[in-house]
Coordinates of C-alpha atoms and ligand atoms in Angstrom, one line a residue:
X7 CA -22.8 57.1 -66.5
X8 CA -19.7 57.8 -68.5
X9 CA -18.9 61.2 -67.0
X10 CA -19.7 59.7 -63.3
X11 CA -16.6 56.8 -65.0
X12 CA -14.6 59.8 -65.9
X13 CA -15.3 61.5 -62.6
X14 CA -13.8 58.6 -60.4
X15 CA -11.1 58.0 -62.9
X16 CA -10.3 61.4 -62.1
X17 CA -10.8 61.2 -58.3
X18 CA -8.5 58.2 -58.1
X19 CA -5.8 59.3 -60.8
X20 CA -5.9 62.3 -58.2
X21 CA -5.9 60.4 -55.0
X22 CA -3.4 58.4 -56.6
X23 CA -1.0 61.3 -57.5
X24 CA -1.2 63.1 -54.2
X25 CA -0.3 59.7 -52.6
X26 CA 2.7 59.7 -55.1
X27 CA 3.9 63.3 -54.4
X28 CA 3.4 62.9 -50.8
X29 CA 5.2 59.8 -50.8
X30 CA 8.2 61.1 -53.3
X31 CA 8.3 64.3 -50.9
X32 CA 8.5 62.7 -47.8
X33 CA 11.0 60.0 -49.1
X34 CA 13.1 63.0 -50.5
X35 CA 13.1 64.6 -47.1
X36 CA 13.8 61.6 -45.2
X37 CA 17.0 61.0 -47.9
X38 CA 18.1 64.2 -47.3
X39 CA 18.0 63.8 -43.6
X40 CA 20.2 60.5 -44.0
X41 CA 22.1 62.3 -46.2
X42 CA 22.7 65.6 -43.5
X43 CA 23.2 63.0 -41.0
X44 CA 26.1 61.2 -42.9
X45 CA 27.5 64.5 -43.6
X46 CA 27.0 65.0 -39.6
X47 CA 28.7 62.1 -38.6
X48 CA 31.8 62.9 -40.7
X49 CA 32.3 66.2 -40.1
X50 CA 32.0 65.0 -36.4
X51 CA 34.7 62.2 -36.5
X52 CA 36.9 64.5 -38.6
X53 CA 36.7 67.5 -36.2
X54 CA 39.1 67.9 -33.9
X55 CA 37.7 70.1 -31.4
X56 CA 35.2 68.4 -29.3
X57 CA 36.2 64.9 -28.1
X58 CA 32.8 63.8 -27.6
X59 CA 31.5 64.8 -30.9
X60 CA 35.0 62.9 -32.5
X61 CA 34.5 59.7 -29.9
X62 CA 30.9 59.7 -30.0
X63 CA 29.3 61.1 -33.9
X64 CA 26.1 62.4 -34.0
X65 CA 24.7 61.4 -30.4
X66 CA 27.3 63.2 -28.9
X67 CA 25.5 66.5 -29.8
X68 CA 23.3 65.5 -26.6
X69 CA 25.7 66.1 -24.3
X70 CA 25.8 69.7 -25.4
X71 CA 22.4 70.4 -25.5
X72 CA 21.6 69.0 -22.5
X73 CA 24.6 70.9 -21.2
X74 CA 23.1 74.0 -23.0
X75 CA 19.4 73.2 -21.8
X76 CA 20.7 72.6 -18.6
X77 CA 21.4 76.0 -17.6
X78 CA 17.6 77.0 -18.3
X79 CA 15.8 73.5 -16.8
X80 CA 18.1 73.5 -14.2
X81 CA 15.9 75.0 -11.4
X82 CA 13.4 72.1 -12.4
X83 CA 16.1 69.1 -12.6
X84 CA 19.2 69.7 -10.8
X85 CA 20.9 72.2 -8.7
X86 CA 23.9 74.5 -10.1
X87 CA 25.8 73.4 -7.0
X88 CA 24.5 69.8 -6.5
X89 CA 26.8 67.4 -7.9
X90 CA 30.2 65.8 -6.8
X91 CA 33.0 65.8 -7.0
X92 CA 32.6 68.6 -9.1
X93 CA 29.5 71.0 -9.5
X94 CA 28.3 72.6 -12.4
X95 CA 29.3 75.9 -11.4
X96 CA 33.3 74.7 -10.8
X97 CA 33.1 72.8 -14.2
X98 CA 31.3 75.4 -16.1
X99 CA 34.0 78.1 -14.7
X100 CA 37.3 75.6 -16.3
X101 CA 35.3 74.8 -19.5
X102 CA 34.5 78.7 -19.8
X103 CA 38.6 80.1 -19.2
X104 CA 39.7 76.3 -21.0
X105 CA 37.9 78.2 -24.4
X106 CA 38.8 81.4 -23.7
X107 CA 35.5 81.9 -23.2
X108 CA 34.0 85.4 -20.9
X109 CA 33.1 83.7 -17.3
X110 CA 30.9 86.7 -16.9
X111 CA 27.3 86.4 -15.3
X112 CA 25.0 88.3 -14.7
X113 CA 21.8 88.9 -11.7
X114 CA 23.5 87.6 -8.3
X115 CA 25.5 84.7 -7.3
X116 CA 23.9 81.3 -7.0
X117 CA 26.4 80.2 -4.3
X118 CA 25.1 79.9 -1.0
X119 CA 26.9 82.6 1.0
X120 CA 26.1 80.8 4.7
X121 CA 27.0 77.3 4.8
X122 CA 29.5 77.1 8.0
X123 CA 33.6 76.9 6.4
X124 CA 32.2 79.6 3.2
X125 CA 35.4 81.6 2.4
X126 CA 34.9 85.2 1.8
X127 CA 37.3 87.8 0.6
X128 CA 37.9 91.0 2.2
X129 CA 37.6 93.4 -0.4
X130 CA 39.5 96.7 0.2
X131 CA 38.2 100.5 0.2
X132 CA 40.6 101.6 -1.9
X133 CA 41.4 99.1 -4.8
X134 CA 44.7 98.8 -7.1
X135 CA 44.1 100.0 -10.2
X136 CA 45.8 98.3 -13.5
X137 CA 48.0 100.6 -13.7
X138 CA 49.6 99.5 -10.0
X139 CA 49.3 95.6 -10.5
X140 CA 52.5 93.7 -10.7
X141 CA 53.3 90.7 -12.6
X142 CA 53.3 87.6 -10.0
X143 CA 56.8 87.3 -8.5
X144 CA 58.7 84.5 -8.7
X145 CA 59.9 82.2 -6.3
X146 CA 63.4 80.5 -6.1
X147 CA 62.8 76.8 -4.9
X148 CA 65.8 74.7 -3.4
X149 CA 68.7 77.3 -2.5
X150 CA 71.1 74.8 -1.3
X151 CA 71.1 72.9 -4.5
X152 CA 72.9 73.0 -7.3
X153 CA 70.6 74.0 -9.8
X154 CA 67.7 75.6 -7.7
X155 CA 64.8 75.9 -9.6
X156 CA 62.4 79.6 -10.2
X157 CA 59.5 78.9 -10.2
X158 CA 57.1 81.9 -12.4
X159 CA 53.8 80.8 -12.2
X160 CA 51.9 79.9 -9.1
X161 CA 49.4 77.5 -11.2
X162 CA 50.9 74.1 -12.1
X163 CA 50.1 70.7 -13.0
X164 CA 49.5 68.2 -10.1
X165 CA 50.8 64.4 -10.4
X166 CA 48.7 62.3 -12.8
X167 CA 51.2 59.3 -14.2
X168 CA 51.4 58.3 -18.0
X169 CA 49.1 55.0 -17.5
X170 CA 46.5 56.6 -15.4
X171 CA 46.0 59.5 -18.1
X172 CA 46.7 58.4 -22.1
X173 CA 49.6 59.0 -24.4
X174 CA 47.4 62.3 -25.7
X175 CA 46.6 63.4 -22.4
X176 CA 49.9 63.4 -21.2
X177 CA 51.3 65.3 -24.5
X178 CA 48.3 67.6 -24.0
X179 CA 49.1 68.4 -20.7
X180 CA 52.7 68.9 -21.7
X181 CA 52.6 71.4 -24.5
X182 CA 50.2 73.3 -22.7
X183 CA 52.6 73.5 -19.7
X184 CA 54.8 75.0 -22.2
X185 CA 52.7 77.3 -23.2
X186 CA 51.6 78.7 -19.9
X187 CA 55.2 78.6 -18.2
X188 CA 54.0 76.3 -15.7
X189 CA 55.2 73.0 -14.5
X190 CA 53.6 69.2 -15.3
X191 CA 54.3 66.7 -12.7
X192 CA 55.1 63.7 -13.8
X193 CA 52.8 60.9 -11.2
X194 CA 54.7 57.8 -9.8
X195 CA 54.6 56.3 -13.2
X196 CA 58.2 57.2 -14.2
X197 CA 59.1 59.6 -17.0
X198 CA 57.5 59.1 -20.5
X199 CA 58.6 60.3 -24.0
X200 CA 55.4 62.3 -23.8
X201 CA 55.9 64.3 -20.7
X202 CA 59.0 65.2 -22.4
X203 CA 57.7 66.2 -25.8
X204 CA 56.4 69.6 -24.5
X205 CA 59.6 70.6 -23.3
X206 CA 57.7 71.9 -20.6
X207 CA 59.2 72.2 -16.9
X208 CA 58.9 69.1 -15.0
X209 CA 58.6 67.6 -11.5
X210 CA 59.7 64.0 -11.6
X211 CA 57.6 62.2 -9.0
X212 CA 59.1 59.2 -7.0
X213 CA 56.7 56.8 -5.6
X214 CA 56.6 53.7 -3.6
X215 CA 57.1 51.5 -5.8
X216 CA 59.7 53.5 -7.5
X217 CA 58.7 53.4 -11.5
X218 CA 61.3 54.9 -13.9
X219 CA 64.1 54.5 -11.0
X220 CA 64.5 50.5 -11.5
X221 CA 67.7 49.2 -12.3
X222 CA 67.5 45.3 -14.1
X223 CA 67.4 44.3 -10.8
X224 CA 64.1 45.5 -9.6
X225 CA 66.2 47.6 -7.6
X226 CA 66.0 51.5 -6.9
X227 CA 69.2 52.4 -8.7
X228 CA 71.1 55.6 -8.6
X229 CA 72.7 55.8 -11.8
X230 CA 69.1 55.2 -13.1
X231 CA 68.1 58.5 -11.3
X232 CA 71.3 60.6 -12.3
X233 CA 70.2 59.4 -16.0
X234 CA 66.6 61.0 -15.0
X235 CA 68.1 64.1 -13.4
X236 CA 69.9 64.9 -16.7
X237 CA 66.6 65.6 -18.4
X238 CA 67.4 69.6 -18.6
X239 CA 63.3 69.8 -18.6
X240 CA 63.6 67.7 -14.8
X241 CA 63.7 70.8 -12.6
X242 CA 62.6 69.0 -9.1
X243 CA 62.2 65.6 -7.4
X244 CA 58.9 65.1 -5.7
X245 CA 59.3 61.9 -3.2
X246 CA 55.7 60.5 -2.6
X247 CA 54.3 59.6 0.7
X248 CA 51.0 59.8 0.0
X249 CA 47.9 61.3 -2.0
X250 CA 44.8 62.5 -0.9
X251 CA 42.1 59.8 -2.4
X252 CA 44.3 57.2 -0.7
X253 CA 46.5 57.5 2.2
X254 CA 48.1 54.3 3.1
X255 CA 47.9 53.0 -0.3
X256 CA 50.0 52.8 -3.2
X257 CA 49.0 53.6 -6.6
X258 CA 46.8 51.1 -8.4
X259 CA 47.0 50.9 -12.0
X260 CA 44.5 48.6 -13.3
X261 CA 45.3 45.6 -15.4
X262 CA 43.1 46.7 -18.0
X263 CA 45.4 49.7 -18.5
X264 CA 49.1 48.1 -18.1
X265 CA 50.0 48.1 -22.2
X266 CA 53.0 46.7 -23.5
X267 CA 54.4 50.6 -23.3
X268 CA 53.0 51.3 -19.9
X269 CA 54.5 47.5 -18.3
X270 CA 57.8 48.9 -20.1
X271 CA 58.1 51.8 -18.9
X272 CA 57.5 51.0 -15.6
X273 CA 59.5 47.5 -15.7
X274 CA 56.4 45.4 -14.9
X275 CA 54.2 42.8 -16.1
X276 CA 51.9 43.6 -19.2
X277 CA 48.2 43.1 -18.3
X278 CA 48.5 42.5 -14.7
X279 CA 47.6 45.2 -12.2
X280 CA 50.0 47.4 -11.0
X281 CA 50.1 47.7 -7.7
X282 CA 52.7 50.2 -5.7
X283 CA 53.4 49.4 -2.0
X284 CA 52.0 51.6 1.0
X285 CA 54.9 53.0 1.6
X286 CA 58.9 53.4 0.7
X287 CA 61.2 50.7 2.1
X288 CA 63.7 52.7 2.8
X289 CA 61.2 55.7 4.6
X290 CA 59.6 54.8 8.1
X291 CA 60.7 57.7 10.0
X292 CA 60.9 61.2 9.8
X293 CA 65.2 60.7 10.0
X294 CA 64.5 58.1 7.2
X295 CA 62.8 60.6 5.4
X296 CA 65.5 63.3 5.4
X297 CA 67.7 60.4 4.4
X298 CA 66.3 59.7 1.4
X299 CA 65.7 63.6 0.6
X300 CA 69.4 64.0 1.1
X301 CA 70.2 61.5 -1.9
X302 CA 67.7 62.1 -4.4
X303 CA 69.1 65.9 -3.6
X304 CA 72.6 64.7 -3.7
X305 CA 72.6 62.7 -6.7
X306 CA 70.4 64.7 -8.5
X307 CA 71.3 68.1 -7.3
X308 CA 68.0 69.4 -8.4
X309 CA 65.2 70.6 -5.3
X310 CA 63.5 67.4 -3.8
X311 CA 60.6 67.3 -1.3
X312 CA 57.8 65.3 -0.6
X313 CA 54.2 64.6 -1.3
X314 CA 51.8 63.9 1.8
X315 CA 48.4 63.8 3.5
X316 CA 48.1 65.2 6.9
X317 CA 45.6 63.1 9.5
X318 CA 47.3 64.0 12.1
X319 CA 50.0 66.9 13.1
X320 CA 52.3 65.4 15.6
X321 CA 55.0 63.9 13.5
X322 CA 55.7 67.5 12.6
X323 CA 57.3 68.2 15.3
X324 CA 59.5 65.2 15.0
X325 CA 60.5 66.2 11.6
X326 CA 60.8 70.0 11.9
X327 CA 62.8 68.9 15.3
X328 CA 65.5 66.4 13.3
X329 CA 65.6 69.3 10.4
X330 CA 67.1 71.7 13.1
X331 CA 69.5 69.1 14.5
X332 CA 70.9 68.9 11.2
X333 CA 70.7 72.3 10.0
X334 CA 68.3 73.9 7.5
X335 CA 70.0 72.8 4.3
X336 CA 68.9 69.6 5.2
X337 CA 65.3 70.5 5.0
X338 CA 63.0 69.1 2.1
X339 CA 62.4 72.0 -0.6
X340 CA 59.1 71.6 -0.8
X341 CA 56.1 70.0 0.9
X342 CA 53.0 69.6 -1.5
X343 CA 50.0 68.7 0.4
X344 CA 47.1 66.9 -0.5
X345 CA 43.8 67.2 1.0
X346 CA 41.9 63.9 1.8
X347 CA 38.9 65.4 -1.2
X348 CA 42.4 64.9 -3.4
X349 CA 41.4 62.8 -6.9
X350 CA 42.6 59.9 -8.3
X351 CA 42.6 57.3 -11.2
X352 CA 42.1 54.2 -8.9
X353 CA 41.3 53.8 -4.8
X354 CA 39.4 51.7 -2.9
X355 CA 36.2 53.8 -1.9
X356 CA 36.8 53.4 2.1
X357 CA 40.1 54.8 1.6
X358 CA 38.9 58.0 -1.0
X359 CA 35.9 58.4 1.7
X360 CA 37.1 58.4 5.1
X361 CA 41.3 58.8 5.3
X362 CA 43.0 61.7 5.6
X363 CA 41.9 65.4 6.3
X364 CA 40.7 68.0 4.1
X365 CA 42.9 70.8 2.9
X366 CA 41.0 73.7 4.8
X367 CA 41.8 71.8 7.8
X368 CA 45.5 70.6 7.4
X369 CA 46.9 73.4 5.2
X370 CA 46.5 76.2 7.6
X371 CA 48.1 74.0 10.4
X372 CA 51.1 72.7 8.5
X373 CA 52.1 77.0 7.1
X374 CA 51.5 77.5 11.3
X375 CA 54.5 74.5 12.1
X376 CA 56.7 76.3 9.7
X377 CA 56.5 79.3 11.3
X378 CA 56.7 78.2 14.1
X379 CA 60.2 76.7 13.7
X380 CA 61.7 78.9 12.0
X381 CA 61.0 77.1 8.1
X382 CA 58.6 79.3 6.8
X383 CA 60.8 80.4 4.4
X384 CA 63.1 77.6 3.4
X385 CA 60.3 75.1 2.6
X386 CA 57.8 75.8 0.2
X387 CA 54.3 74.6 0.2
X388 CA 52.5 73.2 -3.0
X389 CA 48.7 72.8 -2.1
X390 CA 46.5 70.4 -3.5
X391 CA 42.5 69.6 -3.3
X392 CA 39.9 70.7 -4.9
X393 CA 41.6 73.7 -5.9
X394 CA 40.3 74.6 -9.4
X395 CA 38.8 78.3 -9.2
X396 CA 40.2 81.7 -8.6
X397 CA 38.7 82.0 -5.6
X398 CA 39.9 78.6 -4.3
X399 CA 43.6 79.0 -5.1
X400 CA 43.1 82.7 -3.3
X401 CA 42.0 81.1 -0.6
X402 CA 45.1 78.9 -0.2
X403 CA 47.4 82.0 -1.2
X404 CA 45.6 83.8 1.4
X405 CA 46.4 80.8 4.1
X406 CA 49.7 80.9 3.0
X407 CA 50.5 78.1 0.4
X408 CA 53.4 79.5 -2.3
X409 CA 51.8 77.3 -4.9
X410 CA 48.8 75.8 -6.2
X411 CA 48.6 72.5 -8.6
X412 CA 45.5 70.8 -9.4
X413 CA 44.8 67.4 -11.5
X414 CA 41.2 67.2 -12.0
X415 CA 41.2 71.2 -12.9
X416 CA 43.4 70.4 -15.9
X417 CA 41.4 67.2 -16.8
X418 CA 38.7 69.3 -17.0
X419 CA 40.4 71.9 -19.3
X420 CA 41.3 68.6 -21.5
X421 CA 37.2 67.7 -21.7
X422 CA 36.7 65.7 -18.5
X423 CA 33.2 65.4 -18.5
X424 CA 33.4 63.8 -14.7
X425 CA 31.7 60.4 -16.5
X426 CA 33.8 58.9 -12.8
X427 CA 35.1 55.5 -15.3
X428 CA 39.2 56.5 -15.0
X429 CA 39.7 53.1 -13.8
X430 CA 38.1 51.4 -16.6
X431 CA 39.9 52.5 -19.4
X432 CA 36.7 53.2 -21.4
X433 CA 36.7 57.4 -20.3
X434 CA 34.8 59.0 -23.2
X435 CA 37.0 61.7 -23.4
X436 CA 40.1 60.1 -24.0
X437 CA 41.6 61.3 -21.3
X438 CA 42.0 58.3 -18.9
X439 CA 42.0 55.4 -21.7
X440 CA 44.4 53.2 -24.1
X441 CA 41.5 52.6 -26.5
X442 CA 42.9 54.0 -29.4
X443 CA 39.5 54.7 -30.9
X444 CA 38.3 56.6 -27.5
X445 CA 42.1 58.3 -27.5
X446 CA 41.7 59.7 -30.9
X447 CA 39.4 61.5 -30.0
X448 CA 41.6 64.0 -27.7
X449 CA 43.5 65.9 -30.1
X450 CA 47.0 67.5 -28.4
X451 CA 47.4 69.9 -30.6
X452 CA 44.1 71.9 -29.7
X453 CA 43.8 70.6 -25.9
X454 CA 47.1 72.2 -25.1
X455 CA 46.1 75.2 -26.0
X456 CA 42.9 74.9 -23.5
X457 CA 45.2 73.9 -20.6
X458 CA 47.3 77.2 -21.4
X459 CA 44.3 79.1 -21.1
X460 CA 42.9 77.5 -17.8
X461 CA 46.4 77.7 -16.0
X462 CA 46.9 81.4 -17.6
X463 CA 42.8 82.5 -16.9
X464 CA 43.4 80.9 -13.2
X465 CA 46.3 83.1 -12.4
X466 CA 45.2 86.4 -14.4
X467 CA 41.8 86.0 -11.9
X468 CA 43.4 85.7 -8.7
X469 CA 45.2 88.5 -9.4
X470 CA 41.7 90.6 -9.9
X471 CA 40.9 89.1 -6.4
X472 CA 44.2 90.4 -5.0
X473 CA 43.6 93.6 -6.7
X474 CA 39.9 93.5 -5.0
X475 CA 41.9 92.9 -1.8
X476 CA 43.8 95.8 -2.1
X477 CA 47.2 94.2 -2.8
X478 CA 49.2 94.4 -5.8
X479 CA 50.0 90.7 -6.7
X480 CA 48.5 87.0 -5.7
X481 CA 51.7 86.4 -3.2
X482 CA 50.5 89.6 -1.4
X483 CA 47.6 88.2 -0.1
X484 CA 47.2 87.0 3.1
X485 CA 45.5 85.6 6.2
X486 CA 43.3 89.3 6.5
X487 CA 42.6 88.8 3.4
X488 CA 39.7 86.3 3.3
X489 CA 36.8 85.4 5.8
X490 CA 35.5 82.2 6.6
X491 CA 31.3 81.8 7.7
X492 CA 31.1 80.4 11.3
X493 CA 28.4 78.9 13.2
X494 CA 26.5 81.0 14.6
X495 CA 26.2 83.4 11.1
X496 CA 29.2 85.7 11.0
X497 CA 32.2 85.8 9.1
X498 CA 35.6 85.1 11.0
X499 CA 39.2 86.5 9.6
X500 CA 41.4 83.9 8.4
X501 CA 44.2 85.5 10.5
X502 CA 42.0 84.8 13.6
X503 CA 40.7 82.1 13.1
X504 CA 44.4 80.4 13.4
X505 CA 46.8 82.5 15.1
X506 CA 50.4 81.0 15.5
X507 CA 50.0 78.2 17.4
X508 CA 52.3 78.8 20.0
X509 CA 52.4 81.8 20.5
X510 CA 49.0 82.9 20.0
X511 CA 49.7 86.1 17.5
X512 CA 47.4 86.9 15.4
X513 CA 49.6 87.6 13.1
X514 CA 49.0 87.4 9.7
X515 CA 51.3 85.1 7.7
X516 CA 53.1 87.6 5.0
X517 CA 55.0 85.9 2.3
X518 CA 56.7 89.1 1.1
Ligands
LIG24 C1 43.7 60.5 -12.8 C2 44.5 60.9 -11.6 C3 45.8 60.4 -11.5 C4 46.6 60.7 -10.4 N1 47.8 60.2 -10.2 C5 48.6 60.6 -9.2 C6 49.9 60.1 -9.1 O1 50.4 59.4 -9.9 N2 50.7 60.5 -8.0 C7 50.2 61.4 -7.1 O2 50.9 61.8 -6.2 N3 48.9 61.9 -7.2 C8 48.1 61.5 -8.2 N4 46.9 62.0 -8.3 C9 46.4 63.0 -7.3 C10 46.6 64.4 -7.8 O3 47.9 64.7 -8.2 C11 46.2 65.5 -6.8 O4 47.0 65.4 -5.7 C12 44.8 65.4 -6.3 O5 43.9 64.9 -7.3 C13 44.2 66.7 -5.8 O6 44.1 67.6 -6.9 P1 42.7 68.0 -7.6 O7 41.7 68.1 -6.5 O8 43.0 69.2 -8.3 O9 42.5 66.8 -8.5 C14 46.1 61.6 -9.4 C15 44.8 62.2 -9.6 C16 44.0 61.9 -10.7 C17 42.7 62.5 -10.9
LIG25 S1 35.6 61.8 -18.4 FE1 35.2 60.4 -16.8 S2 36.5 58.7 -17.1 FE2 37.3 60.4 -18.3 S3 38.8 61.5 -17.0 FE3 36.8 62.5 -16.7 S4 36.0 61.4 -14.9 FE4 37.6 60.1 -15.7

């Protein structure tokens, strides 16, 4: 009786300490794991690497195993080339050269070689070695001015104002210009302390409503563009018509995103939407237009053009017509041109969806009018739209554009994770917000260096293409040089699938 006693003593005293243990062990792990996690959460928000993992501790490490995963589940859930604006296969290729990274893949391409409009380069028999590639040759921008500007890179920053992207963004983007040589565009919301700070090259851009140009008054004011001009960093004056997302409307910069700074800087009410007109008073015809070029050029004596979306050609003629009348001095420098799949950090969805036409279409057309009256050469074309990869800006070398600039490529390099809330000022990334906590989390210092990277990896791929093509530098490539898939399954030559338009040649368009 007394050993059976003992025996359940036993048992229980047993039962009992197992239950302890277990229950010691499991609170022991379950500290630890609160303990790993704290640790987690700091080391996140003290980082300064990843913006999510700084913005977001701890449950920001989804986004990059997902991301990770995604790669391997992503025949089951999603298609490599499925999403929009942006697929995964544009974004990975920024993220990838943004880090430095090896873009190298391996077993075939995933892209879809036949869709109609599919560019394809014509790689040569005989390929340029290294040791015959030349540097990328620079190009002298605004002859008749006073201080023309030389443009080295072919790569640069497309208009995004200080108010649509935040104080880091902006100071990202302008120390990595630096660092890559090429130029930051400053978007219509005048010029800010931080586009300055890099001491980057710059393109002040004028819009409608004419931010950073005010006098007291509310008046465009000369002396308050001569003080702009003096900027040494200022090397051109970009007058805006229009931008892709939104032809036929003026920037829109939320309410929500007007700060004290922001209303200052742009001589407006704090915490009211800003809304720019839909065009300049003083522009509403193509003589207007070379009006207006004439004095920013005069006053400023630095290379001016303008920034439009084609829908339709006409008008050209008009102002190539008015140009000759008045002799070729009197031409803008530039023309950068949008295409209607251009981005932006506000638009009304009818406008972003229907209005304007697409770079593949207009580009090509508008290097054609140049020829074509003799301008080729005196007015340089900036092309815009979508134009984030290697193979993209080839393409628009190959049409015939001089330079490339891109916006959404470079928010990408800066962590973009294409989350579509610019207009909200809650981005995650920092990029498009005020929030101070969400802005913290984008650290200049480190994203300069990725936008470096993605403007110098852009540039040092194209030229592998041209090297492909047979041709010793980007500018050497031409309208032979790429294919585009037609209807009925074969491949047509850029150079004839638009031949001069008057005259029919099928020449190629050589920029040398
Ligand atoms: C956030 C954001 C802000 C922009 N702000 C301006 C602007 O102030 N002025 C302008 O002319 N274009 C602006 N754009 C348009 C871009 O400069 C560019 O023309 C267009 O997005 C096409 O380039 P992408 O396809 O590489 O983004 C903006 C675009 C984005 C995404
Ligand atoms: S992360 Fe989203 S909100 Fe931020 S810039 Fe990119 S698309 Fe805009």
């Amino acid at each position: 009786m007394l050993a059976t006693t003992n025996f359940h003593a036993k048992e229980t005293a047993f039962a009992f300490d197992t239950a302890f243990v277990t229950e010691i062990v499991l609170l022991t792990v379950l500290a630890l794991v609160i303990i790993g996690l704290i640790i987690l959460y700091i080391y996140d928000r003290r980082q300064k690497e990843h913006t999510i993992l700084r913005n977001y501790p701890l449950i920001g490490h989804f986004r990059y195993i997902f991301e990770y995963l995604g790669e391997f589940f992503q025949q089951y859930f999603a298609q490599d080339r499925a999403e929009l604006p942006f697929n995964r296969a544009q974004r990975a290729w920024v993220y990838r050269s943004a880090k430095n990274v090896d873009n190298t893949v391996s077993f075939g391409s995933t892209r879809d070689l036949h869709p109609v409009g599919t560019v394809l380069f014509v790689d040569a028999p005989f390929p340029v070695l290294n040791r015959d590639a030349v540097a990328i040759s620079p190009v002298t921008i605004g002859p008749y001015c006073r201080t023309p500007y030389i443009a080295k890179t072919l790569f640069n920053i497309s208009a995004m104002s200080y108010g649509a992207l935040s104080k880091n963004a902006v100071l990202a983007l302008s120390h990595g210009a630096k660092l890559a040589g090429c130029w930051l565009n400053t978007g219509e919301g005048g010029v800010a302390p931080y586009h300055l700070a890099g001491d980057c090259d710059l393109v002040a851009q004028i819009g409608t409503a004419k931010y950073g140009y005010l006098n007291k008054k509310g008046e465009f004011s000369d002396e308050r563009l001569q003080e702009v001009a003096s900027y040494p960093q200022i090397k051109m004056f970009e007058i805006k018509l229009s931008q892709g997302a939104k032809p036929g409307k003026g920037g829109i910069l939320p309410a929500v995103k007007v700060t004290p700074e922001i209303a200052a800087i742009r001589n407006i009410p704090v915490h009211q939407d800003s809304i720019s007109p839909n065009r300049h008073d003083e522009i509403s015809n193509s003589s207007e237009l070379l009006d207006f070029i004439a004095r920013v050029r005069t006053i400023t004596g630095k290379p001016t053009g303008f920034k439009i979306v084609l829908g339709s050609y006409e008008w050209l003629d008009d102002l190539f017509t008015e140009i000759h009348k008045r002799g070729i001095e009197h031409a803008p420098d530039f023309i950068t041109l949008d295409g209607a799949e251009g981005g932006t950090g506000a638009a009304p969805m009818s406008l972003i969806d229907y209005m304007g036409l697409p770079i593949a279409e207009s580009l090509p057309v508008l290097i054609d009018y140049l020829v074509e009256y003799g301008l080729r050469d005196r007015i340089k074309v900036i092309a815009a739209g979508k134009l984030i990869t290697p193979a993209e800006v080839g393409w628009a070398l190959c049409v015939g554009a001089d330079f490339v600039v891109s916006a959404r490529g470079f928010a990408f390099a800066l962590g973009c994770i294409q989350a579509l809330r610019c207009h909200t000022n809650t981005c995650p990334t920092g990029i498009t917000t005020h929030k101070p906590n969400l802005m913290q989390g984008l650290v200049p210092e480190l994203k300069s260096v990725r936008v470096a990277n993605y403007a110098k990896n852009i540039e040092y791929e194209v030229g592998v293409i041209s090297h492909s093509c047979g041709v010793r530098e980007p500018r050497q490539l031409n309208r032979t040089h790429a294919r585009v898939m037609t209807e009925n399954g074969l491949s047509v030559s850029l150079a004839t699938l638009y031949p001069n338009k008057k005259t029919g040649a099928k020449i190629p368009v050589d920029k040398n």
